[in-house]
Amino acid sequence: MKLLTCEYAGRAFAAVSDGEYVWEAAPDMPALIRALDGKLPGKELCSGTALPLADVKLLSPIPVPAQDVICLGMNYAEHSVEAERWGGDAEFKKNAGKAVYFSKRAAYIIGPGDYIDGHFDIVDSLDYEAELAVVLGRDAYRVSEGEAMDYVLGYSVLNDVSARNLQTAHKQFYFGKSLDTHTAMGPWIVTRDEFGWEPELDIRCFVNGEKRQDSNTRWQIFGIAHVIAELSAGITLRAGTIIAMGTPAGVGMGTTPPRYLKSGDIVRCEIDGIGALENKVK
């Protein structure tokens, strides 16, 4: 089932969808996640007035997250190589056997069709990163790898837009990953029961129709269960937490010369079984 946040007749709300119709389910996605209380949504939510999916405007599934997005760096081997080659400094080194975590501030997460502000007054190297986003359905603390699946609500597509010059200048990820509109997510959350565990899904990114990234989530170095277990060993991960599982090779900084985004570029991130997220740079 698809869980989404949408706008209709000037009002935004959380809804469920079968891919053709939409049923309002809660005032917003955090309220829907709380109401589900760790359970997956059932057909009983598909009741009442049905709206055609084509008639609603899709927003990010979680426009205003309760906490920063948790991200993994260099979680695909080939991207780890290209990042190390480009960066050279310690923050771009390979993970050396340990997952690389960082936080991405997202005061507001943009959705399908929204504009990415290039912030070109302070950014000269704007980059794209297609990623699998994992959304937790209940609080997780001291969760084992064997228990991790039960804490996952579902999956979405995320574009971890990155300002490479700010990453380099400040020698850490936070500022260069956290500019306004630099987190895009959508088009919805697909519940975990639609996939095997752990999901192995083709992931791609196109810029102006040209394929730049093409991989599969099976090539992640650290999987979802490992990440949830490792983080929750000492951190409470609240229901609604978004974990971005890292990006494969093919980002703009990885080419010679680098191919960064410019005003007018259209970035399309796709994950099979979930959907496509398209945004234009302004």
Short mmCIF file of C-alpha atoms in Angstrom, two decimals:
data_model
loop_
_atom_site.label_atom_id
_atom_site.label_comp_id
_atom_site.label_asym_id
_atom_site.label_seq_id
_atom_site.Cartn_x
_atom_site.Cartn_y
_atom_site.Cartn_z
CA MET A 1 0.00 0.00 0.00
CA LYS A 2 1.08 3.57 -0.61
CA LEU A 3 1.07 6.20 2.15
CA LEU A 4 1.21 9.77 0.92
CA THR A 5 0.76 13.38 1.82
CA CYS A 6 -1.26 15.30 -0.72
CA GLU A 7 -3.12 18.50 -1.34
CA TYR A 8 -6.67 18.74 -2.63
CA ALA A 9 -9.00 21.73 -2.76
CA GLY A 10 -6.46 23.84 -0.90
CA ARG A 11 -6.06 21.41 2.00
CA ALA A 12 -3.16 19.06 2.80
CA PHE A 13 -3.64 15.69 4.51
CA ALA A 14 -2.17 12.19 4.81
CA ALA A 15 -3.78 9.47 2.75
CA VAL A 16 -3.54 5.87 1.62
CA SER A 17 -3.67 4.81 -1.99
CA ASP A 18 -3.98 1.67 -4.05
CA GLY A 19 -2.23 3.39 -6.93
CA GLU A 20 -5.45 4.56 -8.55
CA TYR A 21 -7.48 6.19 -5.79
CA VAL A 22 -6.70 8.10 -2.60
CA TRP A 23 -8.49 7.93 0.76
CA GLU A 24 -7.89 10.53 3.46
CA ALA A 25 -6.50 8.83 6.56
CA ALA A 26 -5.14 11.50 8.95
CA PRO A 27 -4.40 15.23 9.20
CA ASP A 28 -0.72 14.59 8.45
CA MET A 29 1.77 11.73 8.14
CA PRO A 30 3.07 11.87 11.73
CA ALA A 31 -0.52 11.51 12.93
CA LEU A 32 -1.08 8.55 10.60
CA ILE A 33 2.11 6.86 11.80
CA ARG A 34 1.07 7.35 15.42
CA ALA A 35 -2.38 5.92 14.67
CA LEU A 36 -0.88 2.84 13.03
CA ASP A 37 1.20 2.29 16.18
CA GLY A 38 3.75 0.07 14.47
CA LYS A 39 1.21 -1.86 12.39
CA LEU A 40 0.94 -1.84 8.62
CA PRO A 41 -2.16 -0.18 7.16
CA GLY A 42 -5.00 -2.45 6.11
CA LYS A 43 -7.84 -2.23 3.62
CA GLU A 44 -10.07 -0.73 6.29
CA LEU A 45 -8.37 2.61 5.63
CA CYS A 46 -9.60 2.49 2.03
CA SER A 47 -13.09 3.64 2.94
CA GLY A 48 -15.09 6.80 2.65
CA THR A 49 -14.72 9.24 -0.22
CA ALA A 50 -12.22 8.11 -2.84
CA LEU A 51 -10.36 10.70 -4.88
CA PRO A 52 -8.60 9.84 -8.13
CA LEU A 53 -4.86 9.88 -7.52
CA ALA A 54 -4.45 11.99 -10.64
CA ASP A 55 -6.56 14.77 -9.07
CA VAL A 56 -4.38 15.40 -6.01
CA LYS A 57 -1.07 17.22 -5.75
CA LEU A 58 1.59 15.00 -4.20
CA LEU A 59 3.75 16.54 -1.50
CA SER A 60 6.70 14.94 0.24
CA PRO A 61 5.31 12.03 2.31
CA ILE A 62 6.79 13.68 5.43
CA PRO A 63 7.11 17.39 4.64
CA VAL A 64 8.23 18.40 8.14
CA PRO A 65 10.23 15.65 9.85
CA ALA A 66 10.35 15.57 13.63
CA GLN A 67 14.11 14.97 13.56
CA ASP A 68 16.94 15.46 11.10
CA VAL A 69 17.24 12.86 8.36
CA ILE A 70 19.84 10.20 9.21
CA CYS A 71 22.13 9.56 6.24
CA LEU A 72 24.78 7.03 5.32
CA GLY A 73 27.88 8.14 3.46
CA MET A 74 29.88 5.95 1.07
CA ASN A 75 27.50 2.99 1.48
CA TYR A 76 28.06 1.64 -2.03
CA ALA A 77 31.59 0.45 -2.81
CA GLU A 78 31.90 2.18 -6.19
CA HIS A 79 30.64 5.48 -4.80
CA SER A 80 33.09 5.14 -1.92
CA VAL A 81 35.89 4.91 -4.50
CA GLU A 82 34.73 7.95 -6.48
CA ALA A 83 34.23 9.98 -3.31
CA GLU A 84 37.72 9.18 -2.04
CA ARG A 85 39.23 10.01 -5.42
CA TRP A 86 37.45 13.37 -5.51
CA GLY A 87 37.82 14.44 -1.90
CA GLY A 88 41.14 13.19 -0.69
CA ASP A 89 40.54 14.60 2.79
CA ALA A 90 39.51 12.51 5.77
CA GLU A 91 35.77 13.18 5.44
CA PHE A 92 35.72 11.53 2.00
CA LYS A 93 37.71 8.44 2.90
CA LYS A 94 36.24 4.97 2.60
CA ASN A 95 34.23 3.72 5.54
CA ALA A 96 37.13 1.46 6.60
CA GLY A 97 34.78 -1.24 7.81
CA LYS A 98 32.42 1.03 9.74
CA ALA A 99 29.25 2.73 8.51
CA VAL A 100 29.58 6.49 7.99
CA TYR A 101 26.61 8.35 9.50
CA PHE A 102 25.72 12.01 9.28
CA SER A 103 22.69 14.20 9.92
CA LYS A 104 20.88 16.22 7.26
CA ARG A 105 18.83 19.16 8.46
CA ALA A 106 15.52 19.39 6.64
CA ALA A 107 13.25 22.15 7.93
CA TYR A 108 10.97 21.24 5.03
CA ILE A 109 11.32 18.29 2.65
CA ILE A 110 10.25 19.11 -0.88
CA GLY A 111 8.15 16.70 -2.92
CA PRO A 112 7.53 15.73 -6.54
CA GLY A 113 7.60 18.68 -8.91
CA ASP A 114 8.92 21.14 -6.35
CA TYR A 115 11.89 23.33 -7.23
CA ILE A 116 15.39 22.79 -5.89
CA ASP A 117 16.90 26.17 -4.98
CA GLY A 118 20.49 25.99 -6.21
CA HIS A 119 21.64 28.66 -3.72
CA PHE A 120 24.10 29.61 -6.42
CA ASP A 121 25.20 32.68 -4.50
CA ILE A 122 27.06 30.35 -2.13
CA VAL A 123 27.15 27.08 -4.11
CA ASP A 124 29.30 26.41 -7.18
CA SER A 125 29.11 22.60 -7.20
CA LEU A 126 25.52 21.41 -6.76
CA ASP A 127 25.16 17.64 -6.90
CA TYR A 128 22.46 14.95 -6.90
CA GLU A 129 22.28 11.64 -5.00
CA ALA A 130 19.48 9.12 -5.55
CA GLU A 131 18.86 7.11 -2.38
CA LEU A 132 16.52 4.58 -0.82
CA ALA A 133 14.76 6.18 2.17
CA VAL A 134 13.65 3.91 5.02
CA VAL A 135 10.82 5.18 7.24
CA LEU A 136 10.35 3.72 10.71
CA GLY A 137 6.86 2.91 11.93
CA ARG A 138 7.58 2.81 15.66
CA ASP A 139 10.18 3.85 18.17
CA ALA A 140 13.30 1.71 18.02
CA TYR A 141 15.74 1.26 20.91
CA ARG A 142 18.09 -1.68 21.38
CA VAL A 143 16.63 -3.48 18.38
CA SER A 144 18.46 -6.54 17.09
CA GLU A 145 19.08 -7.17 13.40
CA GLY A 146 16.54 -10.00 13.57
CA GLU A 147 13.88 -7.63 14.91
CA ALA A 148 14.65 -4.69 12.60
CA MET A 149 12.14 -5.52 9.86
CA ASP A 150 9.23 -5.11 12.26
CA TYR A 151 10.23 -1.50 12.90
CA VAL A 152 10.18 -0.49 9.23
CA LEU A 153 7.00 1.10 7.94
CA GLY A 154 8.12 1.39 4.34
CA TYR A 155 10.32 2.95 1.71
CA SER A 156 10.52 6.06 -0.43
CA VAL A 157 12.82 7.74 -2.94
CA LEU A 158 15.11 10.49 -1.67
CA ASN A 159 17.40 12.94 -3.44
CA ASP A 160 20.22 13.96 -1.11
CA VAL A 161 21.06 17.22 -2.88
CA SER A 162 24.59 18.26 -1.94
CA ALA A 163 26.69 21.43 -2.09
CA ARG A 164 30.15 19.97 -2.61
CA ASN A 165 32.09 23.20 -2.11
CA LEU A 166 30.51 23.65 1.32
CA GLN A 167 31.32 20.06 2.24
CA THR A 168 34.94 20.64 1.33
CA ALA A 169 35.32 24.07 2.88
CA HIS A 170 33.82 23.09 6.22
CA LYS A 171 35.34 19.56 6.24
CA GLN A 172 32.09 17.90 7.29
CA PHE A 173 28.75 17.01 5.74
CA TYR A 174 26.18 18.97 7.74
CA PHE A 175 26.19 22.43 6.14
CA GLY A 176 26.75 21.19 2.60
CA LYS A 177 23.85 18.74 2.88
CA SER A 178 21.33 20.88 4.70
CA LEU A 179 20.50 23.94 2.63
CA ASP A 180 16.79 24.69 2.22
CA THR A 181 15.10 22.52 -0.47
CA HIS A 182 18.12 20.21 -0.61
CA THR A 183 16.14 17.24 0.65
CA ALA A 184 13.58 15.91 -1.82
CA MET A 185 11.46 12.83 -1.11
CA GLY A 186 8.56 11.03 -2.72
CA PRO A 187 6.33 10.31 -4.39
CA TRP A 188 5.05 8.29 -1.41
CA ILE A 189 5.97 5.62 1.12
CA VAL A 190 5.40 2.06 -0.09
CA THR A 191 4.82 -0.26 2.86
CA ARG A 192 7.43 -2.92 3.56
CA ASP A 193 5.09 -5.85 2.85
CA GLU A 194 5.26 -5.00 -0.86
CA PHE A 195 8.88 -6.22 -0.96
CA GLY A 196 11.08 -9.01 0.27
CA TRP A 197 13.41 -8.43 3.19
CA GLU A 198 15.82 -6.81 2.66
CA PRO A 199 14.57 -5.24 -0.58
CA GLU A 200 16.82 -5.50 -3.64
CA LEU A 201 15.62 -2.75 -5.94
CA ASP A 202 17.06 -1.10 -9.05
CA ILE A 203 17.91 2.55 -8.40
CA ARG A 204 18.64 5.19 -11.04
CA CYS A 205 19.11 8.92 -11.49
CA PHE A 206 18.68 10.95 -14.67
CA VAL A 207 19.70 14.54 -15.33
CA ASN A 208 17.86 16.08 -18.28
CA GLY A 209 17.01 12.56 -19.45
CA GLU A 210 20.61 11.30 -19.32
CA LYS A 211 21.16 8.34 -17.02
CA ARG A 212 23.84 9.18 -14.46
CA GLN A 213 23.32 6.55 -11.75
CA ASP A 214 22.27 2.93 -12.26
CA SER A 215 22.61 0.32 -9.52
CA ASN A 216 20.67 -1.91 -7.13
CA THR A 217 20.16 -1.61 -3.38
CA ARG A 218 21.64 -5.09 -2.96
CA TRP A 219 25.05 -3.42 -3.39
CA GLN A 220 24.75 -1.40 -0.20
CA ILE A 221 27.69 -2.17 2.07
CA PHE A 222 25.62 -1.91 5.24
CA GLY A 223 22.00 -3.06 5.04
CA ILE A 224 18.89 -1.78 6.74
CA ALA A 225 18.91 -4.31 9.59
CA HIS A 226 22.53 -3.55 10.44
CA VAL A 227 21.90 0.19 10.44
CA ILE A 228 18.80 0.04 12.65
CA ALA A 229 20.49 -2.33 15.10
CA GLU A 230 23.71 -0.33 15.27
CA LEU A 231 22.08 3.08 15.72
CA SER A 232 19.38 1.92 18.12
CA ALA A 233 22.00 0.34 20.38
CA GLY A 234 22.49 3.80 21.85
CA ILE A 235 19.99 6.14 20.16
CA THR A 236 16.21 6.11 20.33
CA LEU A 237 14.95 6.27 16.74
CA ARG A 238 11.48 7.75 16.87
CA ALA A 239 8.56 6.58 14.75
CA GLY A 240 8.71 8.53 11.51
CA THR A 241 12.51 8.61 11.46
CA ILE A 242 13.88 8.78 7.91
CA ILE A 243 17.10 6.91 7.14
CA ALA A 244 18.70 7.62 3.75
CA MET A 245 20.71 4.53 2.84
CA GLY A 246 23.41 6.15 0.71
CA THR A 247 23.87 6.69 -3.00
CA PRO A 248 25.50 4.57 -5.71
CA ALA A 249 28.26 5.71 -8.06
CA GLY A 250 27.59 8.22 -10.80
CA VAL A 251 27.18 11.48 -8.91
CA GLY A 252 28.35 14.69 -10.52
CA MET A 253 31.55 14.94 -8.50
CA GLY A 254 32.58 11.47 -9.66
CA THR A 255 33.05 12.36 -13.35
CA THR A 256 36.12 13.88 -14.99
CA PRO A 257 35.60 16.77 -15.15
CA PRO A 258 32.80 16.97 -12.55
CA ARG A 259 29.30 17.52 -13.96
CA TYR A 260 27.36 19.61 -11.50
CA LEU A 261 23.77 20.80 -11.65
CA LYS A 262 22.84 24.19 -13.03
CA SER A 263 19.69 26.27 -13.19
CA GLY A 264 17.05 24.63 -15.38
CA ASP A 265 18.31 21.07 -14.95
CA ILE A 266 15.70 18.38 -14.28
CA VAL A 267 16.71 15.62 -11.87
CA ARG A 268 14.73 12.38 -11.83
CA CYS A 269 15.43 9.73 -9.19
CA GLU A 270 13.78 6.32 -9.61
CA ILE A 271 13.56 3.13 -7.56
CA ASP A 272 11.73 0.15 -9.03
CA GLY A 273 8.62 -0.77 -7.09
CA ILE A 274 8.47 2.61 -5.38
CA GLY A 275 8.29 5.26 -8.08
CA ALA A 276 9.98 8.36 -9.45
CA LEU A 277 10.84 11.71 -7.91
CA GLU A 278 11.44 14.58 -10.33
CA ASN A 279 12.55 18.11 -9.45
CA LYS A 280 13.84 21.10 -11.40
CA VAL A 281 16.74 23.28 -10.30
CA LYS A 282 16.13 27.00 -10.22
#
